[in-house]
Short mmCIF file of C-alpha atoms in Angstrom, two decimals:
data_model
loop_
_atom_site.label_atom_id
_atom_site.label_comp_id
_atom_site.label_asym_id
_atom_site.label_seq_id
_atom_site.Cartn_x
_atom_site.Cartn_y
_atom_site.Cartn_z
CA MET A 20 0.00 0.00 0.00
CA ALA A 21 2.93 2.34 0.75
CA LEU A 22 4.25 1.71 -2.77
CA THR A 23 0.83 2.55 -4.31
CA VAL A 24 0.52 5.79 -2.34
CA THR A 25 4.08 6.86 -3.28
CA ALA A 26 3.51 6.16 -7.00
CA HIS A 27 0.29 8.18 -6.96
CA TYR A 28 2.15 11.09 -5.31
CA LEU A 29 4.97 11.02 -7.87
CA ARG A 30 2.52 10.95 -10.78
CA ASN A 31 0.86 14.07 -9.46
CA LYS A 32 4.27 15.88 -9.14
CA PRO A 33 5.89 15.69 -12.61
CA SER A 34 8.35 18.53 -11.99
CA HIS A 35 11.36 16.13 -11.80
CA PRO A 36 10.57 13.17 -14.03
CA GLY A 37 14.06 11.55 -13.83
CA LEU A 38 14.24 11.77 -10.04
CA ASN A 39 10.77 10.39 -9.72
CA VAL A 40 11.64 7.28 -11.74
CA SER A 41 14.75 6.61 -9.62
CA LEU A 42 12.87 6.97 -6.37
CA LEU A 43 10.12 4.70 -7.60
CA PHE A 44 12.63 1.98 -8.60
CA MET A 45 14.44 2.13 -5.21
CA LEU A 46 11.17 2.07 -3.29
CA THR A 47 10.07 -0.93 -5.28
CA PHE A 48 13.30 -2.85 -4.38
CA VAL A 49 13.19 -1.93 -0.65
CA SER A 50 9.54 -2.85 -0.41
CA GLY A 51 10.35 -6.21 -1.92
CA VAL A 52 13.04 -6.85 0.71
CA VAL A 53 10.91 -5.79 3.61
CA TYR A 54 7.55 -7.07 2.62
CA GLY A 55 8.30 -9.64 -0.09
CA SER A 56 10.69 -12.00 1.80
CA GLN A 57 12.36 -12.27 5.17
CA VAL A 58 15.32 -14.29 6.55
CA VAL A 59 15.37 -15.22 10.25
CA VAL A 60 18.53 -16.43 12.05
CA PRO A 61 19.49 -16.44 15.78
CA PRO A 62 21.61 -13.43 16.77
CA LYS A 63 24.24 -15.63 18.44
CA ILE A 64 25.06 -19.31 18.49
CA ASN A 65 27.09 -21.09 21.16
CA ALA A 66 28.91 -24.12 19.84
CA VAL A 67 30.62 -26.67 22.09
CA LEU A 68 34.15 -27.63 21.22
CA GLY A 69 34.25 -31.00 19.47
CA LYS A 70 30.49 -31.25 19.07
CA ASN A 71 27.98 -30.40 16.35
CA VAL A 72 26.25 -27.05 15.99
CA THR A 73 23.12 -26.12 14.08
CA LEU A 74 22.90 -22.82 12.18
CA SER A 75 19.20 -22.15 11.79
CA CYS A 76 17.87 -20.09 8.83
CA THR A 77 14.15 -19.70 8.16
CA VAL A 78 12.92 -18.12 4.90
CA GLN A 79 9.56 -16.37 4.65
CA VAL A 80 8.61 -15.67 0.98
CA ASP A 81 5.38 -14.13 -0.28
CA THR A 82 3.23 -16.06 -2.74
CA ASN A 83 4.01 -13.64 -5.57
CA LEU A 84 7.74 -14.36 -5.27
CA SER A 85 9.79 -17.44 -6.04
CA LEU A 86 12.97 -18.69 -4.31
CA THR A 87 15.80 -19.05 -6.76
CA GLN A 88 18.67 -19.88 -4.36
CA SER A 89 19.75 -19.95 -0.66
CA SER A 90 23.32 -20.05 0.62
CA TRP A 91 25.63 -19.65 3.66
CA GLU A 92 28.73 -17.46 3.65
CA ARG A 93 31.44 -16.88 6.25
CA LYS A 94 33.52 -13.78 6.83
CA LEU A 95 37.28 -14.39 7.01
CA PRO A 96 40.14 -11.91 7.39
CA THR A 97 40.70 -12.30 3.67
CA GLY A 98 37.03 -11.77 2.74
CA TRP A 99 33.77 -13.67 2.39
CA VAL A 100 33.76 -17.34 1.37
CA THR A 101 30.78 -19.52 0.43
CA LEU A 102 30.17 -22.57 2.62
CA ALA A 103 27.03 -24.12 1.09
CA VAL A 104 24.50 -23.39 -1.71
CA TYR A 105 21.02 -24.77 -2.29
CA ASN A 106 19.24 -24.29 -5.63
CA PRO A 107 15.77 -25.76 -6.15
CA MET A 108 16.67 -26.70 -9.76
CA PHE A 109 20.36 -27.63 -9.52
CA GLY A 110 20.59 -29.04 -5.97
CA ILE A 111 23.25 -28.61 -3.23
CA SER A 112 26.82 -27.41 -3.60
CA ILE A 113 29.45 -27.50 -0.75
CA PRO A 114 33.18 -26.71 -1.09
CA PRO A 115 35.60 -29.66 -0.61
CA GLU A 116 37.10 -28.27 2.61
CA TYR A 117 33.61 -28.36 4.27
CA VAL A 118 31.94 -31.27 2.54
CA ARG A 119 32.73 -33.71 5.41
CA ARG A 120 31.64 -31.38 8.19
CA LEU A 121 28.76 -29.35 6.79
CA SER A 122 25.31 -30.30 5.45
CA PHE A 123 21.80 -28.91 4.96
CA ARG A 124 19.38 -30.27 7.50
CA SER A 125 16.25 -30.26 5.27
CA PRO A 126 16.64 -27.78 2.38
CA SER A 127 13.47 -26.25 0.95
CA ALA A 128 12.00 -22.96 -0.19
CA HIS A 129 11.42 -22.04 3.45
CA ASP A 130 14.38 -23.66 5.28
CA ALA A 131 18.09 -23.10 4.71
CA THR A 132 19.37 -24.52 8.05
CA ILE A 133 22.81 -26.19 8.06
CA VAL A 134 24.67 -28.43 10.54
CA LEU A 135 28.41 -28.00 11.25
CA GLU A 136 30.12 -30.99 12.87
CA ASP A 137 33.18 -31.26 15.12
CA VAL A 138 33.35 -27.58 15.91
CA GLY A 139 36.77 -26.16 16.75
CA PHE A 140 38.20 -22.81 17.71
CA ALA A 141 38.80 -22.09 14.02
CA ASP A 142 35.04 -22.03 13.45
CA ILE A 143 34.58 -18.93 15.60
CA GLY A 144 33.27 -15.96 13.57
CA MET A 145 30.37 -14.40 11.63
CA TYR A 146 28.08 -16.39 9.31
CA THR A 147 25.45 -15.00 6.87
CA CYS A 148 22.39 -16.73 5.41
CA LYS A 149 21.44 -15.29 1.94
CA VAL A 150 18.21 -15.86 0.00
CA ALA A 151 17.71 -14.90 -3.69
CA THR A 152 14.13 -14.39 -4.92
CA PHE A 153 12.67 -13.37 -8.23
CA PRO A 154 12.14 -10.59 -9.00
CA LEU A 155 13.30 -8.90 -5.73
CA GLY A 156 16.83 -10.26 -5.59
CA ASN A 157 18.90 -11.09 -2.44
CA THR A 158 17.78 -11.02 1.24
CA GLN A 159 20.19 -11.94 4.06
CA ALA A 160 20.72 -12.12 7.86
CA SER A 161 23.88 -12.73 9.90
CA THR A 162 24.78 -14.53 13.16
CA THR A 163 27.93 -15.14 15.21
CA ILE A 164 29.32 -18.47 16.40
CA SER A 165 31.11 -18.66 19.74
CA VAL A 166 32.90 -21.88 20.64
CA LEU A 167 32.39 -23.01 24.22
CA VAL A 168 34.60 -25.55 25.88
CA GLU A 169 32.75 -27.93 28.21
CA PRO A 170 34.70 -28.25 31.43
CA LYS A 171 36.12 -31.51 32.68
CA VAL A 172 34.88 -31.88 36.26
CA TYR A 173 36.20 -34.11 39.02
CA VAL A 174 36.62 -34.11 42.82
CA SER A 175 39.77 -34.93 44.75
CA ALA A 176 40.12 -35.68 48.48
CA GLY A 177 42.17 -33.53 50.80
CA SER A 178 45.82 -34.31 51.43
CA ALA A 179 45.33 -35.24 55.12
CA ALA A 180 42.98 -37.74 56.76
CA LEU A 181 39.99 -36.35 58.64
CA ILE A 182 40.33 -37.21 62.34
CA ASP A 183 37.63 -36.43 64.89
CA GLY A 184 38.53 -33.35 66.94
CA GLY A 185 41.42 -32.37 64.67
CA ASN A 186 42.25 -28.95 63.22
CA GLU A 187 40.56 -27.41 60.20
CA THR A 188 41.71 -29.09 57.03
CA THR A 189 40.77 -29.38 53.37
CA VAL A 190 38.06 -31.98 53.05
CA ALA A 191 37.87 -32.08 49.24
CA THR A 192 38.53 -29.97 46.12
CA CYS A 193 36.14 -29.61 43.18
CA ILE A 194 37.95 -28.93 39.88
CA ALA A 195 36.48 -27.74 36.55
CA GLU A 196 39.37 -27.53 34.07
CA ARG A 197 39.75 -26.47 30.40
CA ALA A 198 36.50 -24.48 30.43
CA ARG A 199 35.59 -21.68 28.06
CA PRO A 200 34.30 -19.41 29.52
CA PRO A 201 35.28 -20.18 33.13
CA ALA A 202 32.87 -22.50 34.94
CA ASP A 203 30.85 -21.56 38.02
CA VAL A 204 31.87 -24.03 40.77
CA SER A 205 30.39 -24.34 44.30
CA TRP A 206 29.82 -26.80 47.15
CA GLU A 207 26.43 -27.81 48.58
CA THR A 208 26.37 -29.16 52.16
CA ASN A 209 24.75 -28.69 55.58
CA LEU A 210 28.13 -28.54 57.34
CA TYR A 211 29.53 -25.30 58.70
CA GLY A 212 32.69 -25.15 56.60
CA THR A 213 34.19 -22.60 54.20
CA SER A 214 34.86 -22.60 50.45
CA GLU A 215 37.81 -21.01 48.69
CA ALA A 216 38.06 -20.67 44.86
CA HIS A 217 41.16 -20.42 42.64
CA MET A 218 41.23 -19.79 38.84
CA GLN A 219 44.03 -20.40 36.35
CA ASP A 220 44.05 -19.50 32.62
CA ASP A 221 45.40 -22.00 30.09
CA ALA A 222 47.34 -21.24 26.92
CA ASN A 223 44.51 -22.32 24.55
CA GLY A 224 42.07 -19.76 26.01
CA THR A 225 40.43 -22.09 28.52
CA THR A 226 40.33 -21.69 32.31
CA MET A 227 40.69 -24.10 35.23
CA THR A 228 38.65 -23.40 38.40
CA GLN A 229 39.34 -25.08 41.76
CA VAL A 230 37.18 -24.74 44.88
CA HIS A 231 38.52 -26.10 48.20
CA TYR A 232 36.19 -26.98 51.06
CA THR A 233 37.71 -26.51 54.55
CA TRP A 234 36.13 -27.91 57.71
CA LYS A 235 36.91 -29.03 61.28
CA PRO A 236 36.29 -32.80 61.40
CA ASN A 237 33.58 -34.16 63.68
CA ARG A 238 32.61 -37.81 64.09
CA HIS A 239 28.90 -36.99 63.84
CA ALA A 240 29.41 -36.01 60.18
CA GLN A 241 30.75 -39.43 59.24
CA GLY A 242 29.02 -40.58 56.06
CA HIS A 243 27.55 -37.17 55.21
CA THR A 244 27.69 -35.96 51.62
CA LEU A 245 29.34 -32.95 50.02
CA THR A 246 28.07 -32.11 46.53
CA CYS A 247 30.15 -30.31 43.93
CA VAL A 248 27.95 -28.24 41.61
CA VAL A 249 29.30 -26.93 38.26
CA LYS A 250 27.38 -24.53 36.01
CA HIS A 251 28.50 -23.74 32.45
CA PRO A 252 26.83 -22.59 29.19
CA ALA A 253 28.13 -25.68 27.42
CA LEU A 254 26.27 -27.93 29.86
CA GLN A 255 22.61 -28.67 29.27
CA SER A 256 22.07 -28.89 33.06
CA ASP A 257 24.09 -28.39 36.22
CA PHE A 258 26.83 -30.97 36.74
CA ARG A 259 26.71 -32.52 40.24
CA ILE A 260 29.29 -34.82 41.84
CA PRO A 261 28.68 -36.23 45.38
CA TYR A 262 31.56 -36.77 47.79
CA ILE A 263 31.17 -38.93 50.93
CA ILE A 264 32.95 -37.58 54.03
CA ASN A 265 35.19 -40.08 55.81
CA VAL A 266 35.98 -39.09 59.42
CA GLN A 267 38.17 -41.37 61.52
CA PHE A 268 37.37 -41.63 65.24
CA ALA A 269 37.97 -43.78 68.32
CA PRO A 270 35.32 -46.38 69.28
CA ASP A 271 31.90 -45.41 70.61
CA ILE A 272 30.91 -48.25 72.99
CA LEU A 273 27.48 -49.54 73.97
CA VAL A 274 26.93 -52.37 76.49
CA LEU A 275 23.72 -54.38 76.12
CA GLY A 276 22.14 -57.32 77.94
CA TYR A 277 21.52 -56.03 81.48
CA ASP A 278 17.83 -55.26 82.00
CA GLY A 279 17.96 -54.57 85.76
CA ASP A 280 16.24 -57.87 86.62
CA TRP A 281 19.13 -60.23 87.24
CA TYR A 282 18.38 -62.61 90.13
CA VAL A 283 19.87 -65.69 91.69
CA GLY A 284 19.26 -68.73 89.50
CA ARG A 285 18.57 -66.87 86.26
CA LYS A 286 20.07 -68.63 83.23
CA ASN A 287 21.35 -67.69 79.76
CA VAL A 288 22.45 -64.12 80.50
CA GLN A 289 25.30 -62.20 78.90
CA LEU A 290 26.73 -58.69 78.46
CA LYS A 291 27.20 -57.65 74.83
CA CYS A 292 29.85 -55.06 73.92
CA ARG A 293 29.06 -53.13 70.73
CA ALA A 294 31.47 -50.57 69.27
CA LYS A 295 31.15 -48.05 66.43
CA ALA A 296 34.56 -46.99 65.17
CA ASN A 297 36.37 -45.80 62.03
CA PRO A 298 38.51 -47.67 61.21
CA PRO A 299 36.76 -50.74 62.69
CA ALA A 300 37.71 -51.82 66.22
CA GLN A 301 40.39 -54.49 66.44
CA HIS A 302 40.70 -55.16 70.20
CA PHE A 303 38.02 -56.15 72.74
CA ARG A 304 38.58 -56.94 76.44
CA TRP A 305 36.33 -57.63 79.47
CA ILE A 306 37.50 -57.01 83.06
CA ARG A 307 35.88 -56.73 86.52
CA LEU A 308 36.78 -53.61 88.50
CA ASP A 309 35.72 -54.61 92.01
CA GLY A 310 37.20 -58.09 92.13
CA GLU A 311 38.19 -61.17 90.19
CA MET A 312 36.20 -62.29 87.19
CA PRO A 313 33.71 -64.90 88.52
CA ASP A 314 34.06 -68.54 87.57
CA GLY A 315 31.75 -69.61 84.82
CA ALA A 316 31.90 -66.23 82.97
CA GLU A 317 33.62 -66.44 79.57
CA VAL A 318 34.26 -63.99 76.71
CA LEU A 319 32.71 -65.17 73.44
CA ASN A 320 32.47 -62.96 70.30
CA ASN A 321 33.19 -59.79 72.30
CA SER A 322 30.42 -60.69 74.82
CA LEU A 323 30.72 -61.72 78.47
CA VAL A 324 28.61 -64.89 78.76
CA PHE A 325 27.61 -66.51 82.08
CA MET A 326 27.70 -70.25 81.37
CA ARG A 327 25.83 -71.13 84.59
CA PRO A 328 22.88 -69.77 86.60
CA LEU A 329 23.56 -66.45 88.26
CA GLN A 330 24.88 -66.31 91.81
CA LYS A 331 24.80 -63.58 94.41
CA ASN A 332 28.55 -62.92 94.10
CA ASP A 333 28.15 -62.14 90.38
CA SER A 334 27.13 -58.63 91.39
CA GLY A 335 29.82 -56.07 90.57
CA VAL A 336 31.19 -53.51 88.12
CA TYR A 337 32.30 -54.80 84.73
CA ARG A 338 34.25 -52.92 82.02
CA CYS A 339 34.45 -53.42 78.25
CA GLU A 340 37.59 -52.01 76.59
CA VAL A 341 37.73 -51.43 72.81
CA ALA A 342 40.57 -50.03 70.69
CA ASN A 343 41.34 -49.19 67.04
CA ASP A 344 44.10 -47.28 65.23
CA ILE A 345 42.80 -43.93 66.52
CA GLY A 346 42.58 -44.76 70.24
CA GLN A 347 41.09 -46.86 73.04
CA ARG A 348 37.78 -46.35 74.85
CA SER A 349 35.96 -48.20 77.65
CA ARG A 350 32.45 -48.51 79.08
CA ASP A 351 31.53 -49.56 82.66
CA ILE A 352 28.32 -51.21 83.82
CA SER A 353 27.20 -52.02 87.38
CA ILE A 354 25.39 -55.36 87.82
CA ARG A 355 23.22 -56.21 90.84
CA VAL A 356 22.00 -59.80 91.30
CA GLN A 357 18.86 -59.88 93.50
CA ASP A 358 17.50 -62.75 95.59
CA MET A 359 14.37 -63.01 93.48
CA SER A 360 13.00 -61.59 90.27
CA GLN A 361 10.98 -58.41 90.11
CA LYS A 362 7.94 -60.45 89.12
CA GLN A 363 8.25 -62.63 92.21
CA MET A 364 8.78 -59.59 94.40
CA THR A 365 5.70 -57.96 92.94
CA SER A 366 3.62 -61.11 93.56
CA SER A 367 4.85 -61.37 97.19
CA MET A 368 4.02 -57.74 97.85
CA ALA A 369 0.58 -58.22 96.33
CA ILE A 370 -0.10 -61.26 98.56
CA ALA A 371 1.15 -59.45 101.67
CA GLY A 372 -1.04 -56.48 100.89
CA ALA A 373 -4.08 -58.71 100.41
CA VAL A 374 -3.49 -60.47 103.75
CA MET A 375 -3.06 -57.17 105.60
CA GLY A 376 -6.21 -55.84 104.01
CA ALA A 377 -8.18 -58.92 105.04
CA VAL A 378 -6.91 -58.71 108.64
CA LEU A 379 -7.78 -55.04 108.84
CA ALA A 380 -11.25 -55.67 107.45
CA LEU A 381 -11.84 -58.50 109.96
CA PHE A 382 -10.69 -56.28 112.83
CA LEU A 383 -13.07 -53.50 111.80
CA ILE A 384 -15.95 -55.96 111.48
CA THR A 385 -15.23 -57.35 114.98
CA ILE A 386 -15.16 -53.89 116.54
CA PHE A 387 -18.42 -53.01 114.84
CA ALA A 388 -20.10 -56.21 116.05
CA ILE A 389 -18.95 -55.66 119.68
CA VAL A 390 -20.27 -52.11 119.71
CA LEU A 391 -23.57 -53.22 118.20
CA LEU A 392 -24.07 -56.03 120.76
CA THR A 393 -23.19 -53.71 123.64
CA LEU A 394 -25.79 -51.21 122.55
CA ARG A 395 -28.46 -53.92 122.29
CA LYS A 396 -27.75 -55.31 125.82
CA THR A 397 -27.88 -51.89 127.57
CA PRO A 398 -31.40 -51.44 129.29
CA PRO A 399 -33.32 -48.22 128.75
CA SER A 400 -33.00 -45.51 131.37
CA THR A 401 -35.75 -45.26 134.09
CA TYR A 402 -37.13 -42.50 136.23
CA THR A 403 -35.21 -43.75 139.24
CA ASP A 404 -31.92 -43.59 137.28
CA LYS A 405 -32.62 -40.07 136.35
CA VAL A 406 -33.41 -39.17 139.97
CA ILE A 407 -30.29 -40.84 141.27
CA ASP A 408 -28.19 -38.92 138.82
CA LEU A 409 -29.58 -35.59 140.07
CA PRO A 410 -27.76 -33.59 142.72
CA PRO A 411 -28.91 -34.27 146.36
CA THR A 412 -30.61 -30.90 146.65
CA HIS A 413 -33.00 -31.89 143.82
CA LYS A 414 -34.25 -35.10 145.42
CA PRO A 415 -37.36 -35.06 147.69
CA PRO A 416 -36.87 -35.88 151.37
CA PRO A 417 -38.67 -38.89 152.80
CA PRO A 418 -41.85 -38.34 154.96
CA TYR A 419 -41.27 -37.79 158.59
CA THR A 420 -43.50 -40.71 159.50
CA GLU A 421 -41.13 -43.02 157.61
CA ILE A 422 -37.93 -41.64 159.11
CA PRO A 423 -36.73 -44.28 161.49
CA PRO A 424 -34.93 -43.32 164.57
CA ALA A 425 -31.43 -44.36 165.02
CA ILE A 426 -30.82 -47.23 167.37
CA PRO A 427 -29.76 -45.68 170.70
CA LEU A 428 -26.48 -46.95 172.00
CA ALA A 429 -24.76 -46.31 175.24
CA SER A 430 -21.96 -44.59 173.46
CA HIS A 431 -24.32 -42.36 171.52
CA ALA A 432 -26.25 -40.36 174.17
CA PRO A 433 -26.96 -37.40 171.94
CA GLN A 434 -28.60 -39.68 169.40
CA VAL A 435 -31.12 -40.87 172.07
CA ALA A 436 -32.29 -37.32 172.70
CA SER A 437 -32.68 -36.82 169.00
CA PHE A 438 -34.75 -39.98 168.75
CA SER A 439 -37.13 -38.68 171.47
CA GLN A 440 -37.57 -35.45 169.62
CA ALA A 441 -38.36 -37.36 166.48
CA ARG A 442 -41.04 -39.33 168.25
CA ARG A 443 -42.62 -36.14 169.49
CA MET A 444 -42.75 -34.76 165.97
CA GLU A 445 -44.35 -38.00 164.76
CA ARG A 446 -46.96 -37.71 167.45
CA ARG A 447 -47.71 -34.17 166.40
CA TYR A 448 -48.39 -35.35 162.82
CA GLU A 449 -50.70 -38.06 164.03
CA LEU A 450 -52.78 -35.50 165.94
CA ALA A 451 -52.98 -33.35 162.85
CA GLU A 452 -54.31 -36.28 160.82
CA ARG A 453 -57.28 -36.57 163.09
CA VAL A 454 -58.44 -33.08 162.21
CA PRO A 455 -60.56 -33.20 158.98
CA GLY A 456 -59.40 -29.81 157.76
CA ARG A 457 -55.83 -30.87 157.50
CA LEU A 458 -56.44 -33.91 155.27
CA ALA A 459 -55.50 -32.16 152.06
CA HIS A 460 -52.35 -30.80 153.62
CA ARG A 461 -51.40 -34.27 154.74
CA ASP A 462 -51.85 -35.64 151.19
CA ILE A 463 -49.65 -32.95 149.76
CA GLN A 464 -46.86 -33.21 152.31
CA ARG A 465 -46.81 -36.98 152.37
CA PRO A 466 -46.15 -38.36 148.90
CA THR A 467 -46.81 -41.99 148.26
CA HIS A 468 -43.77 -44.14 149.08
CA HIS A 469 -43.37 -47.69 150.11
CA SER A 470 -42.88 -48.36 153.80
CA LEU A 471 -39.40 -48.34 155.06
CA SER A 472 -38.16 -49.73 158.29
CA TYR A 473 -36.08 -47.69 160.58
CA GLN A 474 -33.21 -50.09 160.13
CA GLU A 475 -32.77 -48.81 156.61
CA TRP A 476 -31.87 -45.32 157.79
CA ILE A 477 -28.57 -44.29 159.30
CA CYS A 478 -28.13 -41.05 161.19
CA HIS A 479 -25.17 -38.85 160.52
CA GLN A 480 -24.44 -35.79 162.63
CA ASN A 481 -22.42 -32.84 161.49
CA GLY A 482 -22.24 -30.40 164.40
CA ALA A 483 -25.75 -29.44 165.44
CA GLU A 484 -27.34 -30.96 162.22
CA ARG A 485 -28.41 -34.55 161.91
CA VAL A 486 -28.92 -36.22 158.55
CA TYR A 487 -30.66 -39.56 157.98
CA ILE A 488 -29.56 -41.47 154.91
CA ASN A 489 -31.16 -44.55 153.44
CA HIS A 490 -28.35 -46.62 152.05
CA ARG A 491 -30.71 -48.40 149.65
CA GLU A 492 -32.35 -45.37 148.02
CA HIS A 493 -29.58 -42.86 148.59
CA TYR A 494 -32.04 -40.10 149.54
CA VAL A 495 -30.63 -37.34 151.71
#
């Protein structure tokens, strides 16, 4: 459309006919290059030394144009040289110096891609893909080949052995040599070490990279893995090499077999001595610290075996000694042989507890029964019991008619006079009973009591007062 608009403009401005024709011809050629056909190549190609490389060239041609020829050229210090030519009518043409290393992948009107084998440093430079169409002419695009050298990667161990508790030393070195450009080298690990990198250029333009890993050895890291990671443009993916850490250490000892329930008469018991060491342990020894080794105890396969039933004197402290090239270690264990097993002791305690519980229950039942029977046999309280329990001042005196006189004795003259006075008072009451008006008074003053004889009363004198006490009723 741009070409049509320009031609219409030039026809309407005929002031410079020669210039107009030239401009129209140039515009026609440029429009053919831009809009008629197009060549697409990558801007840069990385080739690996000694391997094959593909130089891609895609041709886009309009339907009103026809492809007459496609070719590849290379720029040398002396000028441009043709590497390969494809013609739809005449076929493929490659110079003798490239015929063994260069070929078209699948030549067509839309594809001019070539493959260059066994790439070397001499192949570094600029390459141009050209396409000739009718009637537009040539269309081209250029790219640059860079030769990469894939590094050779390996891991080497440090110069000194790794010994537990030793000083910091080089564990391993990761090397990526003869790389172009220099490789990116690193270590992956969960240890707390340090990495140090060194680079050295070679005469052929390659570089060697070395990364040392330094660490203070520890037995707990035995068997852990260091991983060397190398990144390079010539590698399709990261290159990874594992390295197993080898730390030498003295034996770690573990004594097995004693479960805390060794008792007299137990059979088939033994103490097993297990050791973890690097290098492996070479020497095992059993000793007893608090006395002589008991008879019947033998060392078999690094274990102390009791060939007979256990005895009380087997109790003691035993030691297992283990040694390797790094050093010697020992482990002590204290053995106590009981009179009976824990199961028997538990059963005895359970039986004793049951017996004590039964005795206690029987005792409580007996006490309860005695108390219950005692309560049932006790008679209920009566009015007389309540009166007896009262203080003397709260108890009624006996009637005067029932107060017996004390028996007069020769040694008790004052008591005789008192008895006479008592008889006079009794006579006075009898006279009062004969009077009808005093009957009610007599009933009130003389409560109903059973007859008492005078022998039941005893007279007690305290100064001028006399008190008669009935020893049966306890009335005062």
